[in-house]
Short mmCIF file of C-alpha atoms and ligand atoms in Angstrom, two decimals:
data_model
loop_
_atom_site.label_atom_id
_atom_site.label_comp_id
_atom_site.label_asym_id
_atom_site.label_seq_id
_atom_site.Cartn_x
_atom_site.Cartn_y
_atom_site.Cartn_z
CA UNK D 20 7.10 -9.39 -24.88
CA UNK D 21 4.11 -11.61 -25.68
CA UNK D 22 0.44 -10.65 -26.34
CA UNK D 23 -1.84 -10.14 -23.35
CA UNK D 24 -5.17 -8.44 -22.63
CA UNK D 25 -5.33 -5.25 -20.59
CA UNK D 26 -8.36 -3.81 -18.86
CA UNK D 27 -8.77 -0.85 -16.51
CA UNK D 28 -11.12 -1.48 -13.59
CA UNK D 29 -13.67 1.32 -13.24
CA UNK D 30 -14.52 0.37 -9.66
CA UNK D 31 -13.82 -2.27 -7.03
CA UNK D 32 -16.70 -4.47 -8.19
CA UNK D 33 -15.35 -4.53 -11.76
CA UNK D 34 -11.85 -5.31 -10.46
CA UNK D 35 -13.06 -8.23 -8.36
CA UNK D 36 -15.08 -9.56 -11.28
CA UNK D 37 -12.03 -9.49 -13.55
CA UNK D 38 -9.87 -11.00 -10.79
CA UNK D 39 -12.35 -13.83 -10.27
CA UNK D 40 -12.01 -14.66 -13.97
CA UNK D 41 -8.24 -14.99 -13.61
CA UNK D 42 -7.03 -11.45 -14.33
CA UNK D 43 -3.83 -10.29 -12.60
CA UNK D 44 -4.02 -7.02 -10.72
CA UNK D 45 -1.48 -4.38 -11.63
CA UNK D 46 -0.95 -0.89 -10.18
CA UNK D 47 2.58 0.59 -10.28
CA UNK D 48 3.77 -2.44 -12.26
CA UNK D 49 7.36 -2.05 -11.11
CA UNK D 50 7.82 -5.77 -10.49
CA UNK D 51 5.29 -7.43 -12.75
CA UNK D 52 6.22 -5.63 -15.97
CA UNK D 53 9.89 -6.58 -15.47
CA UNK D 54 8.96 -10.21 -14.93
CA UNK D 55 6.73 -10.21 -18.00
CA UNK D 56 9.52 -8.77 -20.13
CA UNK D 57 11.78 -11.55 -18.95
CA UNK D 58 8.95 -14.10 -19.54
CA UNK D 59 9.24 -15.24 -15.91
CA UNK D 60 5.54 -14.38 -15.58
CA UNK D 61 3.03 -14.69 -18.41
CA UNK D 62 -0.39 -13.48 -17.26
CA UNK D 63 -3.03 -13.53 -20.01
CA UNK D 64 -5.00 -10.59 -18.63
CA UNK D 65 -3.87 -7.58 -16.63
CA UNK D 66 -6.40 -5.64 -14.59
CA UNK D 67 -5.28 -2.08 -13.91
CA UNK D 68 -6.50 -1.17 -10.42
CA UNK D 69 -4.63 2.14 -10.14
CA UNK D 70 -7.87 4.14 -10.27
CA UNK D 71 -9.52 2.46 -7.27
CA UNK D 72 -10.06 4.50 -4.08
CA UNK D 73 -7.45 2.67 -2.01
CA UNK D 74 -4.96 5.50 -1.65
CA UNK D 75 -5.56 6.96 1.80
CA UNK D 76 -3.62 6.81 5.04
CA UNK D 77 -5.87 7.04 8.08
CA UNK D 78 -5.49 6.79 11.83
CA UNK D 79 -7.74 3.99 13.10
CA UNK D 80 -10.25 4.36 15.93
CA UNK D 81 -7.79 2.68 18.30
CA UNK D 82 -4.86 4.88 17.31
CA UNK D 83 -3.20 2.57 14.81
CA UNK D 84 -2.65 3.31 11.15
CA UNK D 85 -4.34 2.05 8.00
CA UNK D 86 -2.31 2.44 4.80
CA UNK D 87 -4.28 1.98 1.58
CA UNK D 88 -2.90 -0.60 -0.82
CA UNK D 89 -2.51 1.98 -3.60
CA UNK D 90 -0.57 4.50 -1.54
CA UNK D 91 2.81 4.78 -3.23
CA UNK D 92 6.00 4.08 -1.33
CA UNK D 93 7.07 7.72 -1.56
CA UNK D 94 3.66 8.97 -0.35
CA UNK D 95 3.76 6.62 2.65
CA UNK D 96 7.36 7.55 3.46
CA UNK D 97 6.54 11.27 3.41
CA UNK D 98 3.23 11.09 5.26
CA UNK D 99 3.32 13.01 8.55
CA UNK D 100 1.23 10.42 10.41
CA UNK D 101 3.56 7.61 9.32
CA UNK D 102 6.66 9.61 10.21
CA UNK D 103 5.29 10.56 13.61
CA UNK D 104 3.73 7.27 14.70
CA UNK D 105 5.99 4.71 13.01
CA UNK D 106 9.33 6.10 11.77
CA UNK D 107 10.41 2.49 11.20
CA UNK D 108 7.98 2.38 8.26
CA UNK D 109 9.12 5.62 6.63
CA UNK D 110 12.80 4.74 7.13
CA UNK D 111 12.34 1.28 5.59
CA UNK D 112 10.64 2.83 2.57
CA UNK D 113 13.26 5.54 2.09
CA UNK D 114 15.99 2.90 2.07
CA UNK D 115 14.23 0.88 -0.64
CA UNK D 116 14.67 0.89 -4.42
CA UNK D 117 15.21 4.23 -6.19
CA UNK D 118 13.26 7.50 -5.97
CA UNK D 119 11.71 6.82 -9.38
CA UNK D 120 10.53 3.37 -8.33
CA UNK D 121 9.22 4.64 -5.00
CA UNK D 122 7.09 7.16 -6.91
CA UNK D 123 5.45 4.35 -8.89
CA UNK D 124 5.37 1.31 -6.62
CA UNK D 125 2.50 0.84 -4.19
CA UNK D 126 2.35 -0.59 -0.70
CA UNK D 127 0.15 -3.48 -1.88
CA UNK D 128 2.52 -4.28 -4.72
CA UNK D 129 5.53 -3.99 -2.45
CA UNK D 130 4.41 -6.80 -0.16
CA UNK D 131 3.42 -8.90 -3.19
CA UNK D 132 6.79 -8.48 -4.93
CA UNK D 133 8.74 -11.57 -5.85
CA UNK D 134 12.25 -12.61 -4.94
CA UNK D 135 15.37 -11.10 -6.49
CA UNK D 136 17.11 -14.49 -6.64
CA UNK D 137 19.00 -14.27 -9.95
CA UNK D 138 18.16 -17.87 -10.85
CA UNK D 139 14.45 -17.08 -10.52
CA UNK D 140 14.83 -14.41 -13.20
CA UNK D 141 17.02 -16.54 -15.45
CA UNK D 142 14.59 -18.73 -17.38
CA UNK D 143 17.39 -21.12 -18.34
CA UNK D 144 18.14 -22.01 -14.67
CA UNK D 145 16.44 -24.61 -12.47
CA UNK D 146 14.06 -22.87 -10.09
CA UNK D 147 11.25 -24.47 -8.10
CA UNK D 148 9.64 -21.11 -7.51
CA UNK D 149 9.34 -20.32 -11.22
CA UNK D 150 8.87 -23.89 -12.42
CA UNK D 151 7.75 -26.25 -9.64
CA UNK D 152 9.72 -29.50 -9.52
CA UNK D 153 12.64 -28.27 -11.64
CA UNK D 154 15.09 -27.98 -8.72
CA UNK D 155 16.93 -25.09 -7.08
CA UNK D 156 20.09 -23.79 -8.73
CA UNK D 157 20.90 -21.61 -5.72
CA UNK D 158 21.33 -24.39 -3.13
CA UNK D 159 24.71 -25.33 -4.62
CA UNK D 160 25.17 -22.19 -6.69
CA UNK D 161 26.05 -18.57 -6.06
CA UNK D 162 24.11 -18.10 -2.83
CA UNK D 163 25.85 -15.23 -1.05
CA UNK D 164 22.68 -13.11 -0.93
CA UNK D 165 20.32 -15.95 -0.07
CA UNK D 166 18.48 -16.82 3.13
CA UNK D 167 19.78 -18.47 6.29
CA UNK D 168 16.42 -18.69 8.06
CA UNK D 169 13.18 -20.37 7.01
CA UNK D 170 14.76 -22.17 4.08
CA UNK D 171 13.86 -25.59 2.70
CA UNK D 172 15.57 -27.98 0.31
CA UNK D 173 13.26 -26.60 -2.37
CA UNK D 174 14.09 -22.89 -2.05
CA UNK D 175 16.49 -20.59 -0.19
CA UNK D 176 15.49 -17.22 -1.64
CA UNK D 177 15.04 -14.15 0.57
CA UNK D 178 11.98 -11.94 0.53
CA UNK D 179 13.20 -8.60 -0.89
CA UNK D 180 10.84 -6.07 0.72
CA UNK D 181 12.11 -3.66 3.39
CA UNK D 182 8.76 -2.29 4.50
CA UNK D 183 7.49 -5.85 4.97
CA UNK D 184 10.14 -6.22 7.68
CA UNK D 185 8.72 -3.17 9.46
CA UNK D 186 5.18 -4.56 9.06
CA UNK D 187 6.31 -7.90 10.51
CA UNK D 188 7.96 -6.21 13.49
CA UNK D 189 4.85 -4.11 14.20
CA UNK D 190 2.54 -7.14 13.77
CA UNK D 191 0.48 -5.56 11.02
CA UNK D 192 -2.62 -7.04 9.44
CA UNK D 193 -3.33 -7.28 5.72
CA UNK D 194 -6.91 -6.46 4.72
CA UNK D 195 -8.27 -8.15 1.61
CA UNK D 196 -11.46 -8.06 -0.39
CA UNK D 197 -12.48 -11.03 -2.50
CA UNK D 198 -15.43 -12.81 -4.08
CA UNK D 199 -16.37 -14.10 -0.60
CA UNK D 200 -16.11 -10.72 1.12
CA UNK D 201 -13.53 -9.16 3.42
CA UNK D 202 -10.69 -11.02 5.09
CA UNK D 203 -7.95 -10.03 7.52
CA UNK D 204 -4.63 -11.88 7.66
CA UNK D 205 -2.00 -11.26 10.34
CA UNK D 206 1.22 -10.29 8.60
CA UNK D 207 2.98 -13.30 10.14
CA UNK D 208 0.72 -15.57 8.06
CA UNK D 209 0.53 -13.47 4.91
CA UNK D 210 3.92 -14.32 3.39
CA UNK D 211 4.56 -18.06 3.21
CA UNK D 212 7.78 -19.94 3.85
CA UNK D 213 8.81 -22.06 0.86
CA UNK D 214 8.47 -25.54 2.34
CA UNK D 215 7.92 -27.96 -0.51
CA UNK D 216 5.89 -25.48 -2.56
CA UNK D 217 7.97 -22.30 -2.95
CA UNK D 218 5.72 -21.09 -5.77
CA UNK D 219 3.00 -20.44 -3.16
CA UNK D 220 4.26 -17.16 -1.75
CA UNK D 221 1.29 -15.33 -0.21
CA UNK D 222 -1.90 -16.44 1.53
CA UNK D 223 -3.99 -14.63 -1.07
CA UNK D 224 -6.90 -16.49 -2.67
CA UNK D 225 -7.79 -16.28 -6.35
CA UNK D 226 -9.38 -12.93 -7.16
CA UNK D 227 -8.61 -11.34 -3.78
CA UNK D 228 -7.50 -7.74 -3.73
CA UNK D 229 -5.35 -6.19 -1.00
CA UNK D 230 -7.19 -3.12 0.23
CA UNK D 231 -4.88 -1.93 3.02
CA UNK D 232 -2.24 -2.78 5.58
CA UNK D 233 -3.18 -1.97 9.15
CA UNK D 234 -0.72 -1.28 11.93
CA UNK D 235 -2.14 -1.84 15.42
CA UNK D 236 -1.84 0.83 18.07
CA UNK D 237 1.23 0.27 20.22
CA UNK D 238 1.75 1.81 23.65
CA UNK D 239 3.30 5.27 23.64
CA UNK D 240 5.94 6.54 23.64
CA UNK D 241 7.22 4.18 20.95
CA UNK D 242 10.66 4.71 19.47
CA UNK D 243 11.32 2.88 16.24
CA UNK D 244 13.68 2.73 13.30
CA UNK D 245 15.10 0.65 10.45
CA UNK D 246 18.72 -0.21 9.69
CA UNK D 247 19.72 -1.74 6.36
CA UNK D 248 23.14 -3.20 5.58
CA UNK D 249 23.93 -3.66 1.90
CA UNK D 250 26.80 -3.81 -0.53
CA UNK D 251 26.29 -0.21 -1.69
CA UNK D 252 24.43 2.72 -0.22
CA UNK D 253 21.58 3.06 -2.73
CA UNK D 254 19.36 0.99 -4.97
CA UNK D 255 20.43 -2.30 -3.43
CA UNK D 256 18.74 -5.09 -1.50
CA UNK D 257 19.57 -5.88 2.11
CA UNK D 258 22.26 -8.31 3.15
CA UNK D 259 20.78 -7.88 6.60
CA UNK D 260 18.37 -5.39 8.12
CA UNK D 261 16.63 -4.76 11.43
CA UNK D 262 13.26 -3.15 12.18
CA UNK D 263 12.96 -2.31 15.85
CA UNK D 264 10.30 -0.62 18.01
CA UNK D 265 10.70 -0.13 21.76
CA UNK D 266 8.29 1.15 24.38
CA UNK D 267 10.26 2.25 27.44
CA UNK D 268 8.49 3.58 30.55
CA UNK D 269 9.98 4.29 33.94
CA UNK D 270 13.40 3.28 32.61
CA UNK D 271 12.22 -0.25 31.79
CA UNK D 272 11.49 -1.81 28.37
CA UNK D 273 7.78 -2.67 28.44
CA UNK D 274 7.38 -3.72 24.84
CA UNK D 275 9.87 -4.75 22.15
CA UNK D 276 9.11 -5.50 18.49
CA UNK D 277 12.01 -6.80 16.43
CA UNK D 278 12.24 -8.29 12.93
CA UNK D 279 15.06 -8.88 10.47
CA UNK D 280 15.30 -8.67 6.69
CA UNK D 281 17.73 -10.01 4.10
CA UNK D 282 18.15 -13.24 6.03
CA UNK D 283 14.81 -15.06 5.89
CA UNK D 284 12.63 -16.52 3.18
CA UNK D 285 10.04 -14.20 4.71
CA UNK D 286 10.55 -11.13 6.94
CA UNK D 287 11.90 -12.74 10.09
CA UNK D 288 10.40 -11.92 13.47
CA UNK D 289 12.83 -12.35 16.36
CA UNK D 290 10.73 -13.36 19.42
CA UNK D 291 13.75 -14.60 21.39
CA UNK D 292 15.35 -11.15 21.09
CA UNK D 293 12.07 -9.49 22.09
CA UNK D 294 11.70 -11.71 25.17
CA UNK D 295 15.26 -10.94 26.22
CA UNK D 296 14.54 -7.21 26.19
CA UNK D 297 11.15 -6.96 27.89
CA UNK D 298 11.33 -6.14 31.61
CA UNK D 299 14.97 -5.03 31.42
CA UNK D 300 16.68 -1.65 31.65
CA UNK D 301 18.33 -0.40 28.44
CA UNK D 302 22.09 -0.82 28.42
CA UNK D 303 24.84 -1.67 25.95
CA UNK D 304 25.25 -5.06 27.65
CA UNK D 305 21.54 -5.80 27.20
CA UNK D 306 21.63 -4.94 23.50
CA UNK D 307 24.60 -7.23 22.93
CA UNK D 308 23.09 -10.11 24.90
CA UNK D 309 19.71 -9.83 23.15
CA UNK D 310 21.29 -9.61 19.69
CA UNK D 311 23.24 -12.82 20.36
CA UNK D 312 19.96 -14.66 19.78
CA UNK D 313 19.11 -12.99 16.48
CA UNK D 314 20.37 -15.85 14.32
CA UNK D 315 18.92 -18.72 16.35
CA UNK D 316 18.06 -21.61 14.05
CA UNK D 317 20.09 -20.26 11.10
CA UNK D 318 21.14 -22.73 8.39
CA UNK D 319 23.85 -20.99 6.33
CA UNK D 320 24.74 -22.01 2.79
CA UNK D 321 28.22 -22.21 1.28
CA UNK D 322 28.62 -18.49 0.59
CA UNK D 323 26.41 -16.74 3.14
CA UNK D 324 27.72 -17.88 6.53
CA UNK D 325 28.85 -14.29 7.12
CA UNK D 326 25.20 -13.29 7.52
CA UNK D 327 25.01 -14.92 10.97
CA UNK D 328 27.49 -12.52 12.54
CA UNK D 329 26.32 -9.61 10.38
CA UNK D 330 22.74 -10.12 11.52
CA UNK D 331 23.71 -10.09 15.20
CA UNK D 332 25.71 -6.89 14.73
CA UNK D 333 22.91 -5.26 12.73
CA UNK D 334 20.37 -5.98 15.47
CA UNK D 335 22.74 -4.83 18.21
CA UNK D 336 23.55 -1.59 16.42
CA UNK D 337 19.91 -0.80 15.76
CA UNK D 338 18.99 -1.55 19.38
CA UNK D 339 21.64 0.96 20.39
CA UNK D 340 20.27 3.56 17.97
CA UNK D 341 16.60 3.10 18.91
CA UNK D 342 17.27 2.42 22.59
CA UNK D 343 19.35 5.55 22.91
CA UNK D 344 22.33 4.21 24.88
CA UNK D 345 25.78 4.22 23.33
FE1 SF4 X 402 14.36 -20.58 -7.39
FE2 SF4 X 402 14.19 -20.28 -4.77
FE3 SF4 X 402 16.12 -21.75 -5.76
FE4 SF4 X 402 16.16 -19.11 -6.18
S1 SF4 X 402 16.36 -20.11 -4.23
S2 SF4 X 402 16.58 -20.75 -7.66
S3 SF4 X 402 13.96 -18.67 -6.28
S4 SF4 X 402 13.93 -22.18 -5.92
#
């Protein structure tokens, strides 16, 4: 470990002031402390924001949900409002990390977490995300767990968060507070694809603080859920995953929200699958036909071609589970 300054923000104003001067916000610290130990990240000043009043879960005026940035993963997963309104969120959280980590890690930190690409964490390897311009060891390396969607020649790493996949499916908004006031970013624009600058990962400006994630109200009844496929049943990242929410009325699908994880450089919304479902009657044939389009545009690497078929099957199975037809 190397020397760094540490300050605890007494209120939001003090946090923003420290952030404006270049301090890095830290709450649960479950990602950042690891990266500092490995010298992948070397912030000079940490600003502890864990005491700020950003830890509530509230139902919005329109019937959506606002989850404070400092709500822990385990608190959000257990919350009755979350479980009732959006089971896809609680399921995605329960399938993430370990119980110990879920007790520490916050929702804001979760969506800011960095990739688990092993080359990113190996400071002897070429990695454009860690060291811009150095190259990407994964493109021709061990890339079984890497992305097949949204990649570039500069980076093929997946985004590791599960709950971010649920947020993408539900078309959440990220609320921020910064030196210039409040800002709202649709989740689809919050996490950035790598392009030629994979080190730019989120649309957060210097000194901005995530205050909450807001889920819009969706028509009711809404059935939703999260399926995660991984090499082992606990404490493992997704090979593929599917977050699905369906609003069915009068025997017809009126609204479909579908996103995939483990396959994209960001949580991957599947609009072609959604379009295929809306206006149709649930049936096993419909699930299979819609899931056929889940991997549209995929660009597999040497060792992860299997993800194309696995993704289709993951989406089909989760459509069957949420849609309620066998
Ligand atoms: Fe780095 Fe991205 Fe390449 Fe991994 S995939 S080595 S994170 S540039």
